[in-house]
């Protein structure tokens, strides 16, 4: 068994708590479905946000899910690079798995698809 990192990112239009929570939950759900794991398989989740997201910790969305209460979560600020995608939430889900690196599906939603068009293309092709 290995610990594999699963990347994901999404964006919000507004710095509003409900929108941040909804986007975070949607991203996590997409990662879970694309990779077929359970909360007890998770070693930890590292969450970063851009500096323009301040209304709520995205971890609140994950912590409220049934079965995710004991999963270690950590929030942090993304490196403030000039011209970076604004209002972006990123997840690094570290999962205990027997899957190979090539079998991991990274998920990019909304405007965050522009961050890794190569991965978005591979994910879309695999879904067909």
CSV table of N, CA and C in Angstrom, one decimal:
chain,number,residue,atom,x,y,z
A,1,UNK,N,0.9,-1.2,0.0
A,1,UNK,CA,0.0,0.0,0.0
A,1,UNK,C,0.9,1.2,0.0
A,2,UNK,N,0.4,2.3,-0.7
A,2,UNK,CA,1.2,3.5,-0.8
A,2,UNK,C,0.3,4.7,-0.3
A,3,UNK,N,1.0,5.8,0.0
A,3,UNK,CA,0.2,7.1,0.2
A,3,UNK,C,0.4,7.8,-1.1
A,4,UNK,N,-0.7,8.1,-1.7
A,4,UNK,CA,-0.7,8.9,-3.0
A,4,UNK,C,-1.4,10.2,-2.8
A,5,UNK,N,-0.9,11.2,-3.5
A,5,UNK,CA,-1.6,12.5,-3.4
A,5,UNK,C,-2.5,12.7,-4.6
A,6,UNK,N,-3.7,13.2,-4.3
A,6,UNK,CA,-4.7,13.5,-5.3
A,6,UNK,C,-4.9,15.0,-5.3
A,7,UNK,N,-4.7,15.6,-6.4
A,7,UNK,CA,-4.8,17.1,-6.5
A,7,UNK,C,-6.2,17.4,-7.0
A,8,UNK,N,-6.6,18.6,-6.6
A,8,UNK,CA,-7.9,19.1,-7.1
A,8,UNK,C,-7.9,20.6,-6.9
A,9,UNK,N,-8.7,21.3,-7.7
A,9,UNK,CA,-8.9,22.8,-7.5
A,9,UNK,C,-10.2,23.2,-8.1
A,10,UNK,N,-10.7,24.3,-7.6
A,10,UNK,CA,-12.0,24.9,-8.0
A,10,UNK,C,-11.9,26.3,-7.7
A,11,UNK,N,-12.9,27.1,-8.2
A,11,UNK,CA,-13.0,28.5,-7.9
A,11,UNK,C,-14.3,28.9,-7.4
A,12,UNK,N,-14.4,30.0,-6.8
A,12,UNK,CA,-15.7,30.7,-6.4
A,12,UNK,C,-15.8,32.0,-7.1
A,13,UNK,N,-17.0,32.5,-7.3
A,13,UNK,CA,-17.1,33.8,-7.9
A,13,UNK,C,-17.1,34.9,-6.8
A,14,UNK,N,-17.5,34.6,-5.6
A,14,UNK,CA,-17.6,35.6,-4.5
A,14,UNK,C,-17.0,35.0,-3.2
A,15,UNK,N,-16.5,35.9,-2.4
A,15,UNK,CA,-15.9,35.5,-1.1
A,15,UNK,C,-17.0,35.4,-0.1
A,16,UNK,N,-17.9,34.4,-0.3
A,16,UNK,CA,-19.1,34.2,0.6
A,16,UNK,C,-19.0,32.8,1.1
A,17,UNK,N,-19.3,32.7,2.4
A,17,UNK,CA,-19.2,31.4,3.1
A,17,UNK,C,-19.9,30.3,2.4
A,18,UNK,N,-21.2,30.5,2.1
A,18,UNK,CA,-22.0,29.4,1.5
A,18,UNK,C,-21.4,28.9,0.2
A,19,UNK,N,-20.9,29.9,-0.6
A,19,UNK,CA,-20.3,29.5,-1.9
A,19,UNK,C,-19.0,28.8,-1.7
A,20,UNK,N,-18.2,29.2,-0.8
A,20,UNK,CA,-16.9,28.5,-0.5
A,20,UNK,C,-17.2,27.1,0.0
A,21,UNK,N,-18.1,26.9,0.9
A,21,UNK,CA,-18.5,25.6,1.4
A,21,UNK,C,-19.0,24.7,0.3
A,22,UNK,N,-19.9,25.2,-0.5
A,22,UNK,CA,-20.5,24.4,-1.6
A,22,UNK,C,-19.4,24.0,-2.6
A,23,UNK,N,-18.5,24.9,-3.0
A,23,UNK,CA,-17.5,24.6,-3.9
A,23,UNK,C,-16.5,23.6,-3.4
A,24,UNK,N,-16.2,23.7,-2.1
A,24,UNK,CA,-15.2,22.7,-1.5
A,24,UNK,C,-15.9,21.3,-1.4
A,25,UNK,N,-17.1,21.3,-1.0
A,25,UNK,CA,-17.8,20.0,-1.0
A,25,UNK,C,-17.9,19.3,-2.4
A,26,UNK,N,-18.2,20.1,-3.3
A,26,UNK,CA,-18.4,19.6,-4.7
A,26,UNK,C,-17.0,19.1,-5.2
A,27,UNK,N,-15.9,19.8,-4.9
A,27,UNK,CA,-14.6,19.3,-5.4
A,27,UNK,C,-14.2,18.0,-4.7
A,28,UNK,N,-14.4,18.0,-3.4
A,28,UNK,CA,-14.1,16.8,-2.6
A,28,UNK,C,-14.9,15.6,-3.1
A,29,UNK,N,-16.2,15.8,-3.3
A,29,UNK,CA,-17.1,14.7,-3.8
A,29,UNK,C,-16.6,14.2,-5.2
A,30,UNK,N,-16.2,15.1,-6.1
A,30,UNK,CA,-15.7,14.7,-7.4
A,30,UNK,C,-14.4,13.9,-7.3
A,31,UNK,N,-13.5,14.3,-6.4
A,31,UNK,CA,-12.3,13.6,-6.1
A,31,UNK,C,-12.6,12.2,-5.6
A,32,UNK,N,-13.5,12.1,-4.6
A,32,UNK,CA,-13.9,10.8,-4.1
A,32,UNK,C,-14.5,9.9,-5.1
A,33,UNK,N,-15.4,10.4,-5.9
A,33,UNK,CA,-16.0,9.5,-6.9
A,33,UNK,C,-15.0,9.1,-8.0
A,34,UNK,N,-14.2,10.0,-8.4
A,34,UNK,CA,-13.2,9.7,-9.5
A,34,UNK,C,-12.2,8.7,-9.1
A,35,UNK,N,-11.9,8.6,-7.8
A,35,UNK,CA,-10.9,7.7,-7.3
A,35,UNK,C,-11.3,6.6,-6.4
A,36,UNK,N,-12.6,6.5,-6.1
A,36,UNK,CA,-13.2,5.4,-5.4
A,36,UNK,C,-12.6,5.1,-4.1
A,37,UNK,N,-12.6,6.0,-3.1
A,37,UNK,CA,-12.1,5.7,-1.8
A,37,UNK,C,-13.1,6.1,-0.7
A,38,UNK,N,-12.8,5.8,0.5
A,38,UNK,CA,-13.6,6.1,1.7
A,38,UNK,C,-12.9,7.0,2.6
A,39,UNK,N,-13.5,7.7,3.5
A,39,UNK,CA,-12.8,8.6,4.4
A,39,UNK,C,-11.7,7.9,5.2
A,40,UNK,N,-12.0,6.6,5.6
A,40,UNK,CA,-11.0,5.9,6.4
A,40,UNK,C,-9.7,5.6,5.6
A,41,UNK,N,-9.7,5.8,4.3
A,41,UNK,CA,-8.5,5.6,3.5
A,41,UNK,C,-7.6,6.8,3.4
A,42,UNK,N,-8.1,7.9,3.9
A,42,UNK,CA,-7.4,9.2,3.8
A,42,UNK,C,-6.4,9.4,5.0
A,43,UNK,N,-5.2,9.7,4.6
A,43,UNK,CA,-4.2,10.0,5.6
A,43,UNK,C,-4.4,11.5,6.1
A,44,UNK,N,-4.6,12.4,5.1
A,44,UNK,CA,-4.9,13.8,5.5
A,44,UNK,C,-5.3,14.6,4.2
A,45,UNK,N,-5.8,15.8,4.5
A,45,UNK,CA,-6.2,16.7,3.4
A,45,UNK,C,-5.6,18.0,3.7
A,46,UNK,N,-4.8,18.5,2.7
A,46,UNK,CA,-4.2,19.8,2.8
A,46,UNK,C,-5.0,20.7,1.9
A,47,UNK,N,-5.4,21.9,2.4
A,47,UNK,CA,-6.3,22.8,1.6
A,47,UNK,C,-5.6,24.1,1.6
A,48,UNK,N,-5.5,24.7,0.3
A,48,UNK,CA,-5.0,26.0,0.2
A,48,UNK,C,-6.0,26.9,-0.5
A,49,UNK,N,-6.0,28.2,-0.1
A,49,UNK,CA,-6.9,29.2,-0.8
A,49,UNK,C,-6.0,30.4,-1.2
A,50,UNK,N,-6.5,31.1,-2.1
A,50,UNK,CA,-5.9,32.4,-2.5
A,50,UNK,C,-6.3,33.4,-1.4
A,51,UNK,N,-5.5,34.5,-1.3
A,51,UNK,CA,-5.7,35.5,-0.3
A,51,UNK,C,-7.0,36.2,-0.3
A,52,UNK,N,-7.7,36.1,-1.4
A,52,UNK,CA,-9.0,36.7,-1.5
A,52,UNK,C,-10.2,35.9,-1.0
A,53,UNK,N,-9.9,34.7,-0.4
A,53,UNK,CA,-10.9,33.9,0.2
A,53,UNK,C,-10.7,33.9,1.7
A,54,UNK,N,-11.6,34.7,2.4
A,54,UNK,CA,-11.5,34.9,3.8
A,54,UNK,C,-12.8,34.7,4.6
A,55,UNK,N,-13.9,34.4,3.9
A,55,UNK,CA,-15.1,34.4,4.6
A,55,UNK,C,-15.3,33.2,5.5
A,56,UNK,N,-14.6,32.1,5.2
A,56,UNK,CA,-14.7,30.8,6.0
A,56,UNK,C,-13.6,29.9,5.7
A,57,UNK,N,-13.3,29.0,6.6
A,57,UNK,CA,-12.3,28.0,6.3
A,57,UNK,C,-13.0,26.9,5.4
A,58,UNK,N,-12.4,26.6,4.3
A,58,UNK,CA,-13.0,25.5,3.5
A,58,UNK,C,-13.1,24.2,4.2
A,59,UNK,N,-12.2,23.9,5.2
A,59,UNK,CA,-12.2,22.7,5.9
A,59,UNK,C,-13.5,22.5,6.6
A,60,UNK,N,-14.3,23.5,6.9
A,60,UNK,CA,-15.6,23.4,7.6
A,60,UNK,C,-16.5,22.5,6.7
A,61,UNK,N,-16.4,22.6,5.4
A,61,UNK,CA,-17.3,21.8,4.5
A,61,UNK,C,-16.9,20.4,4.6
A,62,UNK,N,-15.6,20.0,4.7
A,62,UNK,CA,-15.2,18.7,4.8
A,62,UNK,C,-15.5,18.1,6.2
A,63,UNK,N,-15.2,18.9,7.2
A,63,UNK,CA,-15.5,18.4,8.6
A,63,UNK,C,-16.9,18.1,8.8
A,64,UNK,N,-17.8,18.7,8.1
A,64,UNK,CA,-19.3,18.5,8.4
A,64,UNK,C,-19.8,17.2,7.7
A,65,UNK,N,-19.0,16.6,6.8
A,65,UNK,CA,-19.4,15.4,6.1
A,65,UNK,C,-19.4,14.1,7.1
A,66,UNK,N,-20.4,13.3,7.0
A,66,UNK,CA,-20.4,12.1,7.8
A,66,UNK,C,-19.2,11.2,7.4
A,67,UNK,N,-18.5,10.8,8.4
A,67,UNK,CA,-17.4,9.9,8.2
A,67,UNK,C,-16.0,10.6,8.1
A,68,UNK,N,-16.1,12.0,7.9
A,68,UNK,CA,-14.9,12.7,7.7
A,68,UNK,C,-14.4,13.4,9.0
A,69,UNK,N,-15.1,13.2,10.1
A,69,UNK,CA,-14.8,13.9,11.3
A,69,UNK,C,-13.4,13.7,11.9
A,70,UNK,N,-12.8,12.5,11.6
A,70,UNK,CA,-11.5,12.2,12.1
A,70,UNK,C,-10.4,12.4,11.1
A,71,UNK,N,-10.7,12.8,9.9
A,71,UNK,CA,-9.7,13.0,8.9
A,71,UNK,C,-8.9,14.3,9.2
A,72,UNK,N,-7.6,14.2,9.3
A,72,UNK,CA,-6.8,15.4,9.6
A,72,UNK,C,-6.9,16.4,8.4
A,73,UNK,N,-7.2,17.6,8.7
A,73,UNK,CA,-7.3,18.7,7.7
A,73,UNK,C,-6.4,19.9,8.1
A,74,UNK,N,-5.9,20.5,7.1
A,74,UNK,CA,-5.1,21.7,7.3
A,74,UNK,C,-5.3,22.7,6.2
A,75,UNK,N,-5.6,24.0,6.6
A,75,UNK,CA,-5.8,25.1,5.6
A,75,UNK,C,-4.6,26.0,5.7
A,76,UNK,N,-4.3,26.5,4.5
A,76,UNK,CA,-3.2,27.4,4.4
A,76,UNK,C,-3.4,28.4,3.2
A,77,UNK,N,-2.6,29.5,3.1
A,77,UNK,CA,-2.7,30.4,2.0
A,77,UNK,C,-1.8,29.9,0.9
A,78,UNK,N,-2.3,30.1,-0.3
A,78,UNK,CA,-1.6,29.8,-1.5
A,78,UNK,C,-0.5,30.9,-1.7
A,79,UNK,N,0.6,30.5,-2.3
A,79,UNK,CA,1.7,31.5,-2.6
A,79,UNK,C,1.1,32.6,-3.5
A,80,UNK,N,1.2,33.9,-3.1
A,80,UNK,CA,0.6,35.0,-3.8
A,80,UNK,C,1.4,35.4,-5.1
A,81,UNK,N,1.4,34.6,-6.1
A,81,UNK,CA,2.1,34.9,-7.3
A,81,UNK,C,1.3,35.9,-8.2
A,82,UNK,N,1.9,36.9,-8.7
A,82,UNK,CA,1.3,37.9,-9.6
A,82,UNK,C,0.6,37.2,-10.8
A,83,UNK,N,-0.6,37.5,-11.0
A,83,UNK,CA,-1.3,36.9,-12.2
A,83,UNK,C,-1.9,35.6,-11.9
A,84,UNK,N,-1.8,35.1,-10.7
A,84,UNK,CA,-2.4,33.7,-10.4
A,84,UNK,C,-3.9,33.8,-10.5
A,85,UNK,N,-4.5,32.6,-10.6
A,85,UNK,CA,-5.9,32.5,-10.7
A,85,UNK,C,-6.6,32.9,-9.4
A,86,UNK,N,-7.5,33.9,-9.4
A,86,UNK,CA,-8.1,34.4,-8.1
A,86,UNK,C,-9.2,33.5,-7.6
A,87,UNK,N,-9.5,33.7,-6.4
A,87,UNK,CA,-10.6,33.0,-5.7
A,87,UNK,C,-10.6,31.4,-6.0
A,88,UNK,N,-9.4,30.9,-5.7
A,88,UNK,CA,-9.2,29.5,-6.0
A,88,UNK,C,-9.0,28.7,-4.7
A,89,UNK,N,-9.6,27.5,-4.6
A,89,UNK,CA,-9.5,26.6,-3.5
A,89,UNK,C,-8.8,25.3,-4.1
A,90,UNK,N,-7.7,24.9,-3.5
A,90,UNK,CA,-7.0,23.7,-3.9
A,90,UNK,C,-7.0,22.7,-2.8
A,91,UNK,N,-7.1,21.4,-3.2
A,91,UNK,CA,-7.0,20.3,-2.2
A,91,UNK,C,-5.9,19.4,-2.6
A,92,UNK,N,-5.2,18.9,-1.6
A,92,UNK,CA,-4.2,17.8,-1.8
A,92,UNK,C,-4.7,16.7,-0.9
A,93,UNK,N,-5.4,15.7,-1.4
A,93,UNK,CA,-5.9,14.6,-0.6
A,93,UNK,C,-4.9,13.5,-0.6
A,94,UNK,N,-4.3,13.1,0.6
A,94,UNK,CA,-3.4,12.1,0.7
A,94,UNK,C,-4.1,10.8,1.1
A,95,UNK,N,-4.1,9.8,0.2
A,95,UNK,CA,-4.9,8.6,0.4
A,95,UNK,C,-4.0,7.4,0.4
A,96,UNK,N,-4.3,6.5,1.3
A,96,UNK,CA,-3.7,5.1,1.4
A,96,UNK,C,-4.3,4.3,0.4
A,97,UNK,N,-3.6,3.7,-0.6
A,97,UNK,CA,-4.1,3.0,-1.7
A,97,UNK,C,-3.2,2.0,-2.3
A,98,UNK,N,-3.7,1.1,-3.0
A,98,UNK,CA,-2.8,0.2,-3.8
A,98,UNK,C,-2.8,0.6,-5.3
A,99,UNK,N,-3.5,1.7,-5.6
A,99,UNK,CA,-3.4,2.3,-7.0
A,99,UNK,C,-2.1,2.8,-7.3
A,100,UNK,N,-1.7,2.7,-8.6
A,100,UNK,CA,-0.5,3.3,-9.1
A,100,UNK,C,-0.7,4.8,-9.3
A,101,UNK,N,0.4,5.5,-9.4
A,101,UNK,CA,0.3,7.0,-9.7
A,101,UNK,C,-0.5,7.2,-10.9
A,102,UNK,N,-0.4,6.4,-12.0
A,102,UNK,CA,-1.1,6.6,-13.2
A,102,UNK,C,-2.6,6.4,-13.1
A,103,UNK,N,-3.0,5.6,-12.0
A,103,UNK,CA,-4.4,5.3,-11.8
A,103,UNK,C,-5.2,6.4,-11.0
A,104,UNK,N,-4.4,7.4,-10.5
A,104,UNK,CA,-5.0,8.5,-9.7
A,104,UNK,C,-5.6,9.5,-10.6
A,105,UNK,N,-6.8,10.0,-10.3
A,105,UNK,CA,-7.5,11.0,-11.1
A,105,UNK,C,-7.6,12.3,-10.4
A,106,UNK,N,-6.9,13.3,-10.9
A,106,UNK,CA,-6.9,14.6,-10.3
A,106,UNK,C,-8.0,15.4,-10.9
A,107,UNK,N,-8.6,16.3,-10.2
A,107,UNK,CA,-9.9,16.9,-10.6
A,107,UNK,C,-9.7,18.4,-10.5
A,108,UNK,N,-10.1,19.1,-11.6
A,108,UNK,CA,-10.1,20.5,-11.7
A,108,UNK,C,-11.4,21.0,-12.2
A,109,UNK,N,-12.1,21.9,-11.5
A,109,UNK,CA,-13.4,22.3,-11.8
A,109,UNK,C,-13.4,23.8,-12.0
A,110,UNK,N,-14.5,24.3,-12.7
A,110,UNK,CA,-14.7,25.7,-13.0
A,110,UNK,C,-13.5,26.3,-13.6
A,111,UNK,N,-13.2,27.5,-13.2
A,111,UNK,CA,-12.1,28.3,-13.8
A,111,UNK,C,-10.7,27.6,-13.5
A,112,UNK,N,-10.7,26.7,-12.5
A,112,UNK,CA,-9.4,26.0,-12.2
A,112,UNK,C,-9.0,25.0,-13.3
A,113,UNK,N,-9.9,24.7,-14.2
A,113,UNK,CA,-9.5,23.9,-15.3
A,113,UNK,C,-8.3,24.5,-16.1
A,114,UNK,N,-8.2,25.8,-16.0
A,114,UNK,CA,-7.1,26.5,-16.7
A,114,UNK,C,-5.7,26.2,-16.1
A,115,UNK,N,-5.7,25.7,-14.8
A,115,UNK,CA,-4.4,25.5,-14.1
A,115,UNK,C,-3.7,24.3,-14.7
A,116,UNK,N,-4.5,23.2,-15.1
A,116,UNK,CA,-3.9,22.0,-15.6
A,116,UNK,C,-4.7,21.4,-16.7
A,117,UNK,N,-4.7,22.1,-17.9
A,117,UNK,CA,-5.5,21.6,-19.0
A,117,UNK,C,-5.1,20.2,-19.5
A,118,UNK,N,-3.8,19.9,-19.2
A,118,UNK,CA,-3.3,18.5,-19.6
A,118,UNK,C,-4.0,17.5,-18.8
A,119,UNK,N,-4.2,17.7,-17.5
A,119,UNK,CA,-4.9,16.8,-16.6
A,119,UNK,C,-6.4,16.7,-16.9
A,120,UNK,N,-7.0,17.9,-17.1
A,120,UNK,CA,-8.4,18.0,-17.4
A,120,UNK,C,-8.7,17.2,-18.7
A,121,UNK,N,-7.8,17.3,-19.7
A,121,UNK,CA,-8.0,16.5,-21.0
A,121,UNK,C,-7.9,15.0,-20.7
A,122,UNK,N,-7.0,14.6,-19.9
A,122,UNK,CA,-6.8,13.2,-19.6
A,122,UNK,C,-8.0,12.7,-18.8
A,123,UNK,N,-8.5,13.4,-17.9
A,123,UNK,CA,-9.7,13.0,-17.1
A,123,UNK,C,-10.9,12.9,-18.0
A,124,UNK,N,-11.1,13.9,-18.9
A,124,UNK,CA,-12.3,13.8,-19.8
A,124,UNK,C,-12.2,12.6,-20.7
A,125,UNK,N,-11.0,12.3,-21.2
A,125,UNK,CA,-10.8,11.2,-22.1
A,125,UNK,C,-11.1,9.9,-21.4
A,126,UNK,N,-10.7,9.8,-20.1
A,126,UNK,CA,-10.9,8.6,-19.3
A,126,UNK,C,-12.3,8.3,-19.0
A,127,UNK,N,-13.1,9.4,-18.9
A,127,UNK,CA,-14.5,9.3,-18.6
A,127,UNK,C,-15.3,8.8,-19.7
A,128,UNK,N,-14.8,8.9,-20.9
A,128,UNK,CA,-15.6,8.5,-22.1
A,128,UNK,C,-15.7,7.0,-22.2
